[in-house]
XYZ file of C-alpha atoms in Angstrom:
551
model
C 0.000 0.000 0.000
C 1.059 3.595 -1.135
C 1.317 5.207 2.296
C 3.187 8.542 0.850
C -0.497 8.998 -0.992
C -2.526 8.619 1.834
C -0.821 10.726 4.315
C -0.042 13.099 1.435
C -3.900 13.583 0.501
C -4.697 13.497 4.348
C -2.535 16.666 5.002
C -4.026 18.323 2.069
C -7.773 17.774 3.481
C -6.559 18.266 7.452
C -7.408 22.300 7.039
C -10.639 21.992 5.156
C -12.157 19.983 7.773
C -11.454 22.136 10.491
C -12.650 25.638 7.674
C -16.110 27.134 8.251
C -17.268 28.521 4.894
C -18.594 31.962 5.338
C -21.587 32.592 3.591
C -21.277 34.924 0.192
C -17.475 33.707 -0.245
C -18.388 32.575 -3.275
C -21.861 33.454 -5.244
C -24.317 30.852 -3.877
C -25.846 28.386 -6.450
C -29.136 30.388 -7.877
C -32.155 28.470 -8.754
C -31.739 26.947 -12.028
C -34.444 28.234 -14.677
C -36.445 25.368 -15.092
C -36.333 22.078 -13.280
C -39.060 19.305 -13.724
C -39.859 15.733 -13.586
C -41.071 13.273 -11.344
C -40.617 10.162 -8.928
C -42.823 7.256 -9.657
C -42.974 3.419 -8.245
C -44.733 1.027 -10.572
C -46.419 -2.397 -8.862
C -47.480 -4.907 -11.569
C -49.602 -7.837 -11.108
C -48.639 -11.344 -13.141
C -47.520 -10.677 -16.268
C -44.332 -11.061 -18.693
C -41.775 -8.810 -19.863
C -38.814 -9.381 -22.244
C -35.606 -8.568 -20.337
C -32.678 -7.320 -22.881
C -31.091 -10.631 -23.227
C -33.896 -12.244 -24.718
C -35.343 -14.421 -21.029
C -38.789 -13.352 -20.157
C -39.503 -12.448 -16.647
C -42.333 -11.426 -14.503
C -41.772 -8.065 -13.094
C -43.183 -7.102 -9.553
C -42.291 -3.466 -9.197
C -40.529 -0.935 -11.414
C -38.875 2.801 -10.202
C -38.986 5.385 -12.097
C -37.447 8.735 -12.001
C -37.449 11.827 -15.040
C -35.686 14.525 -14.876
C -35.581 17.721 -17.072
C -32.477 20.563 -16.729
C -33.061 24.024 -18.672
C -29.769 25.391 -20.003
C -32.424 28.122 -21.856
C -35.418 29.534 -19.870
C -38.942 27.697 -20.569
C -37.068 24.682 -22.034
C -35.941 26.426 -24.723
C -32.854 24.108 -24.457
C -32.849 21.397 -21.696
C -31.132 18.008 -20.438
C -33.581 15.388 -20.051
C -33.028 12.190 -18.240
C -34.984 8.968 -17.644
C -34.443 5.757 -15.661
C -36.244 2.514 -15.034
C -34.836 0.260 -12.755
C -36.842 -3.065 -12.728
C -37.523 -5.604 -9.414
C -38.493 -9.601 -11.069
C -40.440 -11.771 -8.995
C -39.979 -15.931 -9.122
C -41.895 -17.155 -11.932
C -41.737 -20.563 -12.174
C -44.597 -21.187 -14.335
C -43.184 -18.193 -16.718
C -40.484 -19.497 -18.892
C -38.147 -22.472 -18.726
C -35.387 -20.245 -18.582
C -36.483 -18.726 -15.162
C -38.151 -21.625 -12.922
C -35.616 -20.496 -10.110
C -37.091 -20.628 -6.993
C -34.178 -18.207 -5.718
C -34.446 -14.999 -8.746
C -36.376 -12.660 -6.605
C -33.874 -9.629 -7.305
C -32.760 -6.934 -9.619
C -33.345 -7.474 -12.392
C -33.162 -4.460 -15.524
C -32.429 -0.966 -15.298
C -32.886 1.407 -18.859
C -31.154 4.851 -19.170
C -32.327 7.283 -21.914
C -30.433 10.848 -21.831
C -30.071 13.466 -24.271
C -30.658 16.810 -25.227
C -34.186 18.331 -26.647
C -34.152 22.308 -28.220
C -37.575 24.377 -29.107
C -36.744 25.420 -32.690
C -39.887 26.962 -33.088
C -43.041 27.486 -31.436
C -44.034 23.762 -30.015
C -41.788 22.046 -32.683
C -38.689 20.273 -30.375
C -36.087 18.233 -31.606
C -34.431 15.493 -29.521
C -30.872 13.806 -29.478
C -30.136 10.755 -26.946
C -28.357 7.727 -26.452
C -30.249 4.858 -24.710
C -29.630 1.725 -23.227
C -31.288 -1.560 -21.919
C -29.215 -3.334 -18.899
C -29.234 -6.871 -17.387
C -28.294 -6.460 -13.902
C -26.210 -9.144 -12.437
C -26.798 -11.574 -14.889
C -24.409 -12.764 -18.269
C -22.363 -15.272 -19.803
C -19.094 -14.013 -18.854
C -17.870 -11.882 -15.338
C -16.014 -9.382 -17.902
C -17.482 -9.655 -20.995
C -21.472 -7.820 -21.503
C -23.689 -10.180 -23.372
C -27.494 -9.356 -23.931
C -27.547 -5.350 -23.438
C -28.744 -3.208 -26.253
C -28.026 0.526 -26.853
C -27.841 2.989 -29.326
C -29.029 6.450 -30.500
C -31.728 8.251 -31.148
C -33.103 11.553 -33.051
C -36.559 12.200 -32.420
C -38.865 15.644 -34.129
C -42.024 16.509 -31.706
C -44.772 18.136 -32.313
C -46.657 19.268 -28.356
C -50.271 20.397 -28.384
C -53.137 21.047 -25.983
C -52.989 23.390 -23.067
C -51.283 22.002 -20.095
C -48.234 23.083 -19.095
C -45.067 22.384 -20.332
C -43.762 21.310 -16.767
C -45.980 18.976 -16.201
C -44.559 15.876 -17.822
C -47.559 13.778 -17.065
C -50.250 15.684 -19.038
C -47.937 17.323 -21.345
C -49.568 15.784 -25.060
C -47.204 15.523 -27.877
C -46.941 13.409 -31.661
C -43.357 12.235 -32.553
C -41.697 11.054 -34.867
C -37.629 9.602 -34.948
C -35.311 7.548 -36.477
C -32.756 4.750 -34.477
C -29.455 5.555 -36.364
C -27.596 1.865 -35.314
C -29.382 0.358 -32.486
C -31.010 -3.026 -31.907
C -33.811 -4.126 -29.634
C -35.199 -7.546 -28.253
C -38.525 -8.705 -30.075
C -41.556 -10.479 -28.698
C -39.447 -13.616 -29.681
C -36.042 -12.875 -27.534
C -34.263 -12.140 -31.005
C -32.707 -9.088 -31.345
C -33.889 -7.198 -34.563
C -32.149 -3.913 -36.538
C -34.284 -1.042 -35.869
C -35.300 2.159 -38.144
C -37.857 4.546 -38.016
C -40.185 5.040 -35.065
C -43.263 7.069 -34.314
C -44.928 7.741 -30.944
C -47.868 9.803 -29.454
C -49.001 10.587 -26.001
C -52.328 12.490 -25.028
C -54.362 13.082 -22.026
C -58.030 13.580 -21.889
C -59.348 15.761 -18.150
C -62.084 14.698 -15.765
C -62.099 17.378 -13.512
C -64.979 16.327 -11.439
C -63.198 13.130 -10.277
C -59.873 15.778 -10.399
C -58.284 12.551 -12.878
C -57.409 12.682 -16.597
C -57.182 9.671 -18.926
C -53.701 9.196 -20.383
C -52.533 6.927 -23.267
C -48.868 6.514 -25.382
C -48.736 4.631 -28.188
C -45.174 4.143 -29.917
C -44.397 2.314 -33.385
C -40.993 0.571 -34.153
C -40.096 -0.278 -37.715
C -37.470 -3.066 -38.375
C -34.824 -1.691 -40.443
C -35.944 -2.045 -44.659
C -39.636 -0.637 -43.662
C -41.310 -3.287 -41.782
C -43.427 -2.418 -38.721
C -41.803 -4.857 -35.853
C -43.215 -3.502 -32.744
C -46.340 -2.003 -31.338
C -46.693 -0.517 -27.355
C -49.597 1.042 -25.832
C -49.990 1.885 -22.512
C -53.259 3.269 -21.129
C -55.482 4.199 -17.852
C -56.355 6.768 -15.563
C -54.482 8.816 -13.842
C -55.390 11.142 -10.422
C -54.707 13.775 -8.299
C -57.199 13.771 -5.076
C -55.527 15.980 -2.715
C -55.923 19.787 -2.918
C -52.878 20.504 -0.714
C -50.536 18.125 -2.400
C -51.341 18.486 -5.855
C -48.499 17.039 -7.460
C -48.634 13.334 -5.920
C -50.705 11.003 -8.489
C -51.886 7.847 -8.345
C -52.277 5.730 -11.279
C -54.027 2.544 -13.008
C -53.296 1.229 -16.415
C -52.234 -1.637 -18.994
C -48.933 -1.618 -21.086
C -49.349 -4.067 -23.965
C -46.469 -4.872 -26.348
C -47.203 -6.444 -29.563
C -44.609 -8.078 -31.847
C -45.931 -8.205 -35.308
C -43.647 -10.518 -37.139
C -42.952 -13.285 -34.085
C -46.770 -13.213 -33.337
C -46.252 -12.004 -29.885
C -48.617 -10.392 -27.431
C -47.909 -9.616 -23.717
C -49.025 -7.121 -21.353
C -48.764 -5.628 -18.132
C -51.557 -4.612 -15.484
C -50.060 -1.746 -12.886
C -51.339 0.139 -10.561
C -48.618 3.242 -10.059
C -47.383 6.221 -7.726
C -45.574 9.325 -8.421
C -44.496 12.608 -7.279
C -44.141 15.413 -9.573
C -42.110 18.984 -9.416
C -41.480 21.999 -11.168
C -42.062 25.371 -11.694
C -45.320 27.390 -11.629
C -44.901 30.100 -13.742
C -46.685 28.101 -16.396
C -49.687 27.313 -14.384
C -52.138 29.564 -16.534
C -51.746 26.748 -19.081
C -52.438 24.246 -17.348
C -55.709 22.357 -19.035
C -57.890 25.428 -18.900
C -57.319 24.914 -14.717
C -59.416 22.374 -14.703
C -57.046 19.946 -12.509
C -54.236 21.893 -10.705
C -51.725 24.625 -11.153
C -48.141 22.861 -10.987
C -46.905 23.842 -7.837
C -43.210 23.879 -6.860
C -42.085 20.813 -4.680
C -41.299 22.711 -1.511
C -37.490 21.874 -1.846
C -35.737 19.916 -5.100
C -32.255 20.180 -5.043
C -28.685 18.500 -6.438
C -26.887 18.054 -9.725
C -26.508 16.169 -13.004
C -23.148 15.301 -13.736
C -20.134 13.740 -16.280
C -16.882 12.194 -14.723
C -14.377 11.506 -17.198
C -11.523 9.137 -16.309
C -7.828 9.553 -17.642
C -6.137 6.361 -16.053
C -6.644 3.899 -13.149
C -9.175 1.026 -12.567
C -11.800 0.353 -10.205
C -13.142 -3.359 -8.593
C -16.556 -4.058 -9.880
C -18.969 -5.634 -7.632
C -18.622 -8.684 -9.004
C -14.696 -8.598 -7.765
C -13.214 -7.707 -11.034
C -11.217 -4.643 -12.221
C -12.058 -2.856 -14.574
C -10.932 0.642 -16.043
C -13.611 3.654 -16.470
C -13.947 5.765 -19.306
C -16.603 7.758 -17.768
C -19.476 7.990 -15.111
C -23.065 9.336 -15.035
C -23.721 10.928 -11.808
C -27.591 11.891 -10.397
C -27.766 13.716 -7.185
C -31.541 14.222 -6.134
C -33.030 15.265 -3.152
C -36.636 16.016 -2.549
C -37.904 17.815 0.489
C -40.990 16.493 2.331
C -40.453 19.366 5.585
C -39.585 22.423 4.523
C -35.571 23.733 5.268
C -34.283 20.059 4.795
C -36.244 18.776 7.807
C -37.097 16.312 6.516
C -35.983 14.680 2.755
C -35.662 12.027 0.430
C -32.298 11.223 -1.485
C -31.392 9.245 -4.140
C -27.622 9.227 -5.662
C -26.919 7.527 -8.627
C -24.238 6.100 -10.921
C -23.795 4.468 -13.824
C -20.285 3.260 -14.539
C -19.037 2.993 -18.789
C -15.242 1.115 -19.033
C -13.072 1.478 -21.851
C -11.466 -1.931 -23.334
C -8.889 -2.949 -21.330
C -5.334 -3.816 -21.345
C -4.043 -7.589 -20.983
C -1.990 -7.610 -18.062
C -4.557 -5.828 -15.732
C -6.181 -8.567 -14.510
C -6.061 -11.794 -15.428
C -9.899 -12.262 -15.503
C -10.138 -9.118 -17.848
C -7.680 -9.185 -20.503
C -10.262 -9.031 -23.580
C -10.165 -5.565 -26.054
C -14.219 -6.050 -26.807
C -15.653 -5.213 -23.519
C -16.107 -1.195 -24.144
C -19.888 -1.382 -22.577
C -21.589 -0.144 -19.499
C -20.411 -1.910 -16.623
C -21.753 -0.785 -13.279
C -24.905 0.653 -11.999
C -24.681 1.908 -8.182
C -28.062 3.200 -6.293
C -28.345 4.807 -3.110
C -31.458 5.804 -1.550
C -33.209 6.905 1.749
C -33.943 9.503 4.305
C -32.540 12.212 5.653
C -34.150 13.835 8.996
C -32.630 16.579 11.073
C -32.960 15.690 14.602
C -31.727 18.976 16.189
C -29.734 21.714 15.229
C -27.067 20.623 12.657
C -27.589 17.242 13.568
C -28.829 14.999 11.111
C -29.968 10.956 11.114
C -29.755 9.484 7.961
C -31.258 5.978 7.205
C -30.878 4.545 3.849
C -30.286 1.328 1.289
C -27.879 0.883 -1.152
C -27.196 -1.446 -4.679
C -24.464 -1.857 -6.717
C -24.758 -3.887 -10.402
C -23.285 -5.232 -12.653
C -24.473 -4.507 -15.762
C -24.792 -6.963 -18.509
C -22.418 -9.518 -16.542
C -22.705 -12.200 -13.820
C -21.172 -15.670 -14.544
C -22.341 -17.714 -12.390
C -21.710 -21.459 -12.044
C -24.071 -23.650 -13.897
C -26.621 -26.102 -11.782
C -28.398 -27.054 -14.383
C -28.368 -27.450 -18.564
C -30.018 -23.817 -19.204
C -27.531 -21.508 -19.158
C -28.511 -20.566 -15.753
C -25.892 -17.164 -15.778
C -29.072 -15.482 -17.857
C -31.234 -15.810 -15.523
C -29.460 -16.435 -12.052
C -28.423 -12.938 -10.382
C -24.240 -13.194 -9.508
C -21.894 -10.737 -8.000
C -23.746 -7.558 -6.693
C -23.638 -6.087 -3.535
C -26.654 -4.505 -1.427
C -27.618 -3.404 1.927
C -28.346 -0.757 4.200
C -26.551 2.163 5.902
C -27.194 4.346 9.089
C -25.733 7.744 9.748
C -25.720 10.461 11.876
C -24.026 13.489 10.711
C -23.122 17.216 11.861
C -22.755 19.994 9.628
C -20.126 22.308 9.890
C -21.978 25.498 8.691
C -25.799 26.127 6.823
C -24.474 28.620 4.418
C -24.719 25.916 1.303
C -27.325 23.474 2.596
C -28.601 22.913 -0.697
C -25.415 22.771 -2.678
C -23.923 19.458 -2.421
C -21.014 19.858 -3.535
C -20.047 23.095 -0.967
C -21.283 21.039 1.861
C -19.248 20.707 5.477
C -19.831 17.566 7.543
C -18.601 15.006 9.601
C -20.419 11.636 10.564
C -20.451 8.376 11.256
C -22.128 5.442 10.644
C -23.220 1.481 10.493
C -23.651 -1.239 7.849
C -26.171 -3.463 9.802
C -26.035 -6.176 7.946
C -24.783 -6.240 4.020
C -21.820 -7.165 2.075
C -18.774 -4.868 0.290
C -15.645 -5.562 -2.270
C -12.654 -5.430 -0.798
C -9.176 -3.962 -3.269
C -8.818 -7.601 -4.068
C -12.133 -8.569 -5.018
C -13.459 -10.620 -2.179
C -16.496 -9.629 -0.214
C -16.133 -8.609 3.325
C -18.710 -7.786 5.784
C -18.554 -3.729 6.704
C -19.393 -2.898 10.067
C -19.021 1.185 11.297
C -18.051 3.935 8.778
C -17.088 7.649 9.343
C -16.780 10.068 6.840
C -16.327 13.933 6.635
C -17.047 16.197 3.721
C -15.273 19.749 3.404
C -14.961 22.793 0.725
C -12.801 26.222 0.841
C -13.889 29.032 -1.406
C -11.497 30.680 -3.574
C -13.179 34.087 -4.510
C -11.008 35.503 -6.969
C -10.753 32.170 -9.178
C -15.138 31.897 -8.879
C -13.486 28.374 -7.615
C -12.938 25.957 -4.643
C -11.455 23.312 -3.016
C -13.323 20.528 -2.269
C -12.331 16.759 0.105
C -14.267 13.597 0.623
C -12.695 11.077 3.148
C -14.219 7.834 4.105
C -13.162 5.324 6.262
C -15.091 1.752 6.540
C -14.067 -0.616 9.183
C -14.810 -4.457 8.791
C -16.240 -6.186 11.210
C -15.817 -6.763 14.375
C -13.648 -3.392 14.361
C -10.617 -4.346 11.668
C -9.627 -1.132 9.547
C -10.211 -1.976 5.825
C -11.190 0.896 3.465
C -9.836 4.028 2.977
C -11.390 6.514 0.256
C -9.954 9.948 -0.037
C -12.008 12.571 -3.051
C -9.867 15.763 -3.328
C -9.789 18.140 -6.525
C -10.445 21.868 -7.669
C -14.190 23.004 -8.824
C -14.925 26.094 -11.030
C -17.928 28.127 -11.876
C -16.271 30.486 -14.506
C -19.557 31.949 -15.595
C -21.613 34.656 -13.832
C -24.717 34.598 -15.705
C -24.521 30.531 -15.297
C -23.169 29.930 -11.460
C -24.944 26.615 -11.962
C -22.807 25.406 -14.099
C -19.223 23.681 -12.675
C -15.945 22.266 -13.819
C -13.887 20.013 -11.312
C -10.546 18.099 -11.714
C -9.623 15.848 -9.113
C -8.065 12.650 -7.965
C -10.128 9.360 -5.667
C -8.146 6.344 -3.929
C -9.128 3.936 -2.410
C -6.948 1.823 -0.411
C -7.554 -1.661 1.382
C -5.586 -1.840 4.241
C -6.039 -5.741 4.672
C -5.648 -6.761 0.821
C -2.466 -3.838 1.094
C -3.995 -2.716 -1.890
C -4.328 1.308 -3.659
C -6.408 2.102 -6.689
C -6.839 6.334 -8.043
C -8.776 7.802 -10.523
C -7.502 10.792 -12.033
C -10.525 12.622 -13.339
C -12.285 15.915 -14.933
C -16.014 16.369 -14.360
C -18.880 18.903 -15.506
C -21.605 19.521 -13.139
C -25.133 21.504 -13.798
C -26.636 22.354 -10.417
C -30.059 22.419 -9.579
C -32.390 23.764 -6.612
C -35.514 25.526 -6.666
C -34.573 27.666 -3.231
C-alpha cells in the first residue's frame, strides 16, 4: 500500500475539515431556470416482460425517475433524463429459462439521456443515447452479453394546453429515427431497428380531479417493416388539494410483436411525485385539474466524470478501467428547510477496453460497454440543530455480466443474479456550517455510521462484511478564481472493528460563468486503499456539473 499517498492527501484535506465557509465567499448556487420531472414506483400484477437478453420475466415493481435541466429559460434548451430500474419476482410457471425458486432480485435498469431544443413554437427536436441493462446476470464476469443501446433523433410536435412542466399531461406526436441500435422482439431475437413514431395524449375529468392518459409508440425493423407495437393506457389522479403534485395511477402496457406473433401485457397500478415550476400554471388544461406547484425543496446536480487512467473493482470482484461515469444527485424535500428529505444518488459506470496484463480475468479488447450501476437511496431527517440521522439502502450492479456457475443445462448465468452487492446504511451526521445546505457539492460535515447487515468488495475482489463507517465532507472558497477546493474522506471498518477501506475525493471546482453559477468544472483525484488486501487504486478525473435547486 502507497502510504506517501494517503498521508499526502490526508494533510491536504486536514485544514478543510477544520474551515467554516462563510456565507457569500463565493456566489451561492441560484435556482436553475427550469427544473421538472417526477418520482414514480410502478407495482405490476402477473404478467411477462422481455428482459434485454432475450429471457422473459415477470416483473413485480418498477422505479422510475425523469428529470428535465433548462440550459435556456422555458425549455428552450434542456437536459432530459430517464431511468427505469426493474424488481423480477420468481416465476416458475413463466419461462423455462427462469423456474428459479431463488431470482427474486434486480433485475433491468434502462437509461435514456439526451438533449431536446424548441426550434420553433411547439416544434422540439431530440438527441439521446439509450440503453437496456441486465443487472447481475451474463455469460461471462467481464465480458457484456445481452444489453442493447444505441441512438436516437426524435422531431415533436406538443399540443393542448397544459403546461409544459408537467410531464404527465404534457400531449405531444413524434416522430424519430434509431441511427444503429437493436432491440429484443416479442421472440427474444434481437432485430435492426429504423424509423419510429410515438404519441401521447391526455383527456381531463375534472370532477373526479383525474385525466385519462394513453402513449402509443411504433418501431419499424430496419428495410420498412413495422416490428413492434406498445400502448400503454389508464387513468391517472390527483385527489388531494394541498398536495397536488402526488398522483396515483391505473393502467395496462401491452407490447405487440408483429412478425414473431407475440402479445404480452402488463396490469399496474402506479405512484408518483411530480415537481417543477409554476410560472406556467395559466396553461395548465384550462385549470381544470391543478396549477403545478413547486415541490417545496428539489435540489442537487446532473453530472459527467471523465476518467484519464486507473481502474476500479466491480462488484462482481473484477477490475475494470472507467472511461466515464453518469452521476444523479436528487433530493426532494418532504419538511420544509431540509427537515425532513428524500435522497437518491446515482451512478452508472461505462469502461473502456482494457489492457491484458490488468487482470487476469479481464484481458479481452471487446468489452467497451456499461459496466456498473450503483443506487443509493433513503432519508434524511434533522434531529436537532445541525444534527442529522440518515437511514438509507444501497445497490451496486453489474451490468450486462454475472457468470455464475451452472446447476443445471439452461444456461442458468441469464437468468441467475451473480456478484452484486446490497444493503443498508445508518448515519448520523453534523454539519459544519448552513451557508450551502442545498449545494452538495459546498457542503461541510462530519459523521459516522453502520452497515447493519450487508456485504462490500474489498481492493482484491473478495467480499467482506462492513461494520461502522465515518466520513467527513469539506470545501474552501477561492473568490477571486469563482473556484474551490473541495475533500471527501471515508473510512469503513470491517467487522468486528478491523480497519479496511480508505477513500480519499480531493480536486479543484470552477464556476467560470456569472450569468450561469450553476454550471461547474472540477478536476480531481479518488483512492481507495484496502488496508487488509495492502492494496491502492486512483482515478484521475475531470467532471462537468449543472446544479439544480428551486430555493
Amino acid at each position: 500500500m502507497d502510504i506517501r499517498r494517503i498521508l499526502t492527501l490526508a494533510t491536504f484535506l486536514a485544514p478543510f475539515l477544520s474551515q467554516q465557509i462563510s456565507a457569500g465567499e463565493l456566489t451561492d448556487a441560484a435556482p436553475w431556470p427550469d427544473v421538472c420531472g417526477y418520482l414514480g414506483v410502478q407495482g405490476y400484477a402477473p404478467g411477462e416482460r422481455m428482459a434485454p437478453n432475450g429471457v422473459v420475466f415477470d416483473p413485480r415493481f418498477r422505479s422510475d425517475f425523469n428529470l428535465n435541466l433548462s440550459l435556456l429559460p422555458r425549455k428552450k434548451l434542456y437536459v432530459f433524463l430517464e431511468t427505469e430500474f426493474w424488481m423480477q419476482r420468481s416465476s416458475p410457471a413463466t419461462t423455462d429459462n427462469n423456474q428459479v425458486v431463488y431470482n427474486f432480485s434486480k433485475r433491468e435498469f434502462d437509461i435514456n439521456t439526451g438533449f431536446a431544443w424548441n426550434i420553433f413554437d411547439r416544434l422540439e427536436l431530440r438527441v439521446s443515447a439509450d440503453a437496456l441493462n441486465n443487472l447481475n446476470r451474463g455469460n461471462s464476469r467481464t465480458e457484456a452479453s445481452g444489453n442493447t443501446d444505441g441512438g436516437q433523433f426524435e422531431a415533436r410536435y406538443y399540443f393542448g394546453p397544459a403546461s409544459i412542466y408537467d410531464v404527465g399531461q404534457l400531449n405531444f406526436v413524434g416522430i424519430g429515427y434509431n441511427p444503429s441500435h437493436n432491440l429484443i422482439g416479442g421472440d427474444g431475437l434481437e432485430f435492426r431497428a429504423g424509423m419510429f413514431a410515438q404519441a401521447y395524449a391526455t383527456y381531463s375529468i375534472p370532477a373526479l380531479r383525474s385525466y385519462l392518459y394513453g402513449h402509443a409508440t411504433l418501431i419499424e425493423q430496419e428495410y420498412g417493416n413495422l416490428r413492434l407495437v406498445t400502448f400503454d393506457a389508464g387513468i391517472a389522479t390527483r385527489p388531494f388539494s394541498r398536495v397536488q403534485d402526488l398522483e396515483f395511477r391505473l393502467g395496462n402496457e401491452l407490447t405487440a410483436d408483429i412478425q414473431a406473433g407475440t402479445t404480452r401485457d402488463l396490469i399496474y397500478g402506479a405512484l408518483r411525485a411530480y415537481y417543477g415550476p409554476s410560472s406556467d400554471a395559466s396553461k395548465d388544461i384550462a385549470g381544470q385539474i391543478h396549477e403545478v406547484k413547486n415541490w417545496p425543496e428539489v435540489w442537487g446536480y446532473f453530472g459527467l466524470s471523465a476518467y484519464a487512467t486507473g481502474d476500479r473493482v466491480a462488484p462482481n470482484g473484477v477490475p475494470f478501467d472507467p472511461i466515464f461515469r453518469l452521476d444523479v444527485n436528487f433530493n426532494v424535500g418532504i419538511l420544509s428547510k431540509k427537515k425532513l428529505y428524500f435522497f437518491l444518488e446515482n451512478e452508472f459506470w461505462v469502461q473502456r477496453a482494457t489492457a491484458a496484463g490488468v487482470t487476469d480475468l479481464d484481458p479481452t479488447n471487446a468489452d467497451v460497454s456499461q459496466r456498473e450501476f450503483d443506487l443509493h437511496g433513503g432519508l434524511a431527517w434533522n434531529v436537532f440543530g445541525r444534527f442529522e440521522l440518515r437511514a438509507s439502502a444501497y445497490g451496486l450492479n453489474n451490468l450486462n455480466r454475472a457468470g455464475s456457475p451452472g446447476t443445471s443445462g439452461r444456461d442458468p448465468s441469464k437468468t441467475q443474479p451473480t456478484g452484486y452487492r446490497d444493503g443498508t446504511q445508518v448515519e448520523l451526521r453534523y454539519y459544519l456550517d448552513d451557508a450551502h445546505i442545498y449545494d452538495p457539492g459546498r457542503l461541510s460535515f462530519v459523521g459516522i455510521g453502520l452497515y447493519p447487515a450487508n456485504t462490500l468488495i474489498g481492493g482484491d475482489g473478495v467480499s467482506f462484511h462492513p461494520g461502522f463507517f465515518a466520513r467527513a465532507h469539506a470545501s474552501y472558497d477561492i473568490p477571486k478564481l469563482r473556484s474551490y477546493l473541495y475533500g471527501d474522506a471515508m473510512f469503513i471498518a470491517q467487522k468486528p472493528a478491523s480497519a479496511r477501506l480508505i477513500i480519499f475525493d480531493a480536486g479543484l471546482a470552477a464556476r467560470p460563468f456569472s450569468r450561469i453559477d450553476n454550471l461547474e468544472f472540477r478536476i480531481g483525484n479518488e483512492l481507495t486503499a484496502d488496508v487488509e488486501a495492502n492494496t491502492t487504486r486512483d482515478l484521475t478525473y475531470g467532471a462537468i456539473r449543472l446544479n439544480f435547486s428551486t430555493r
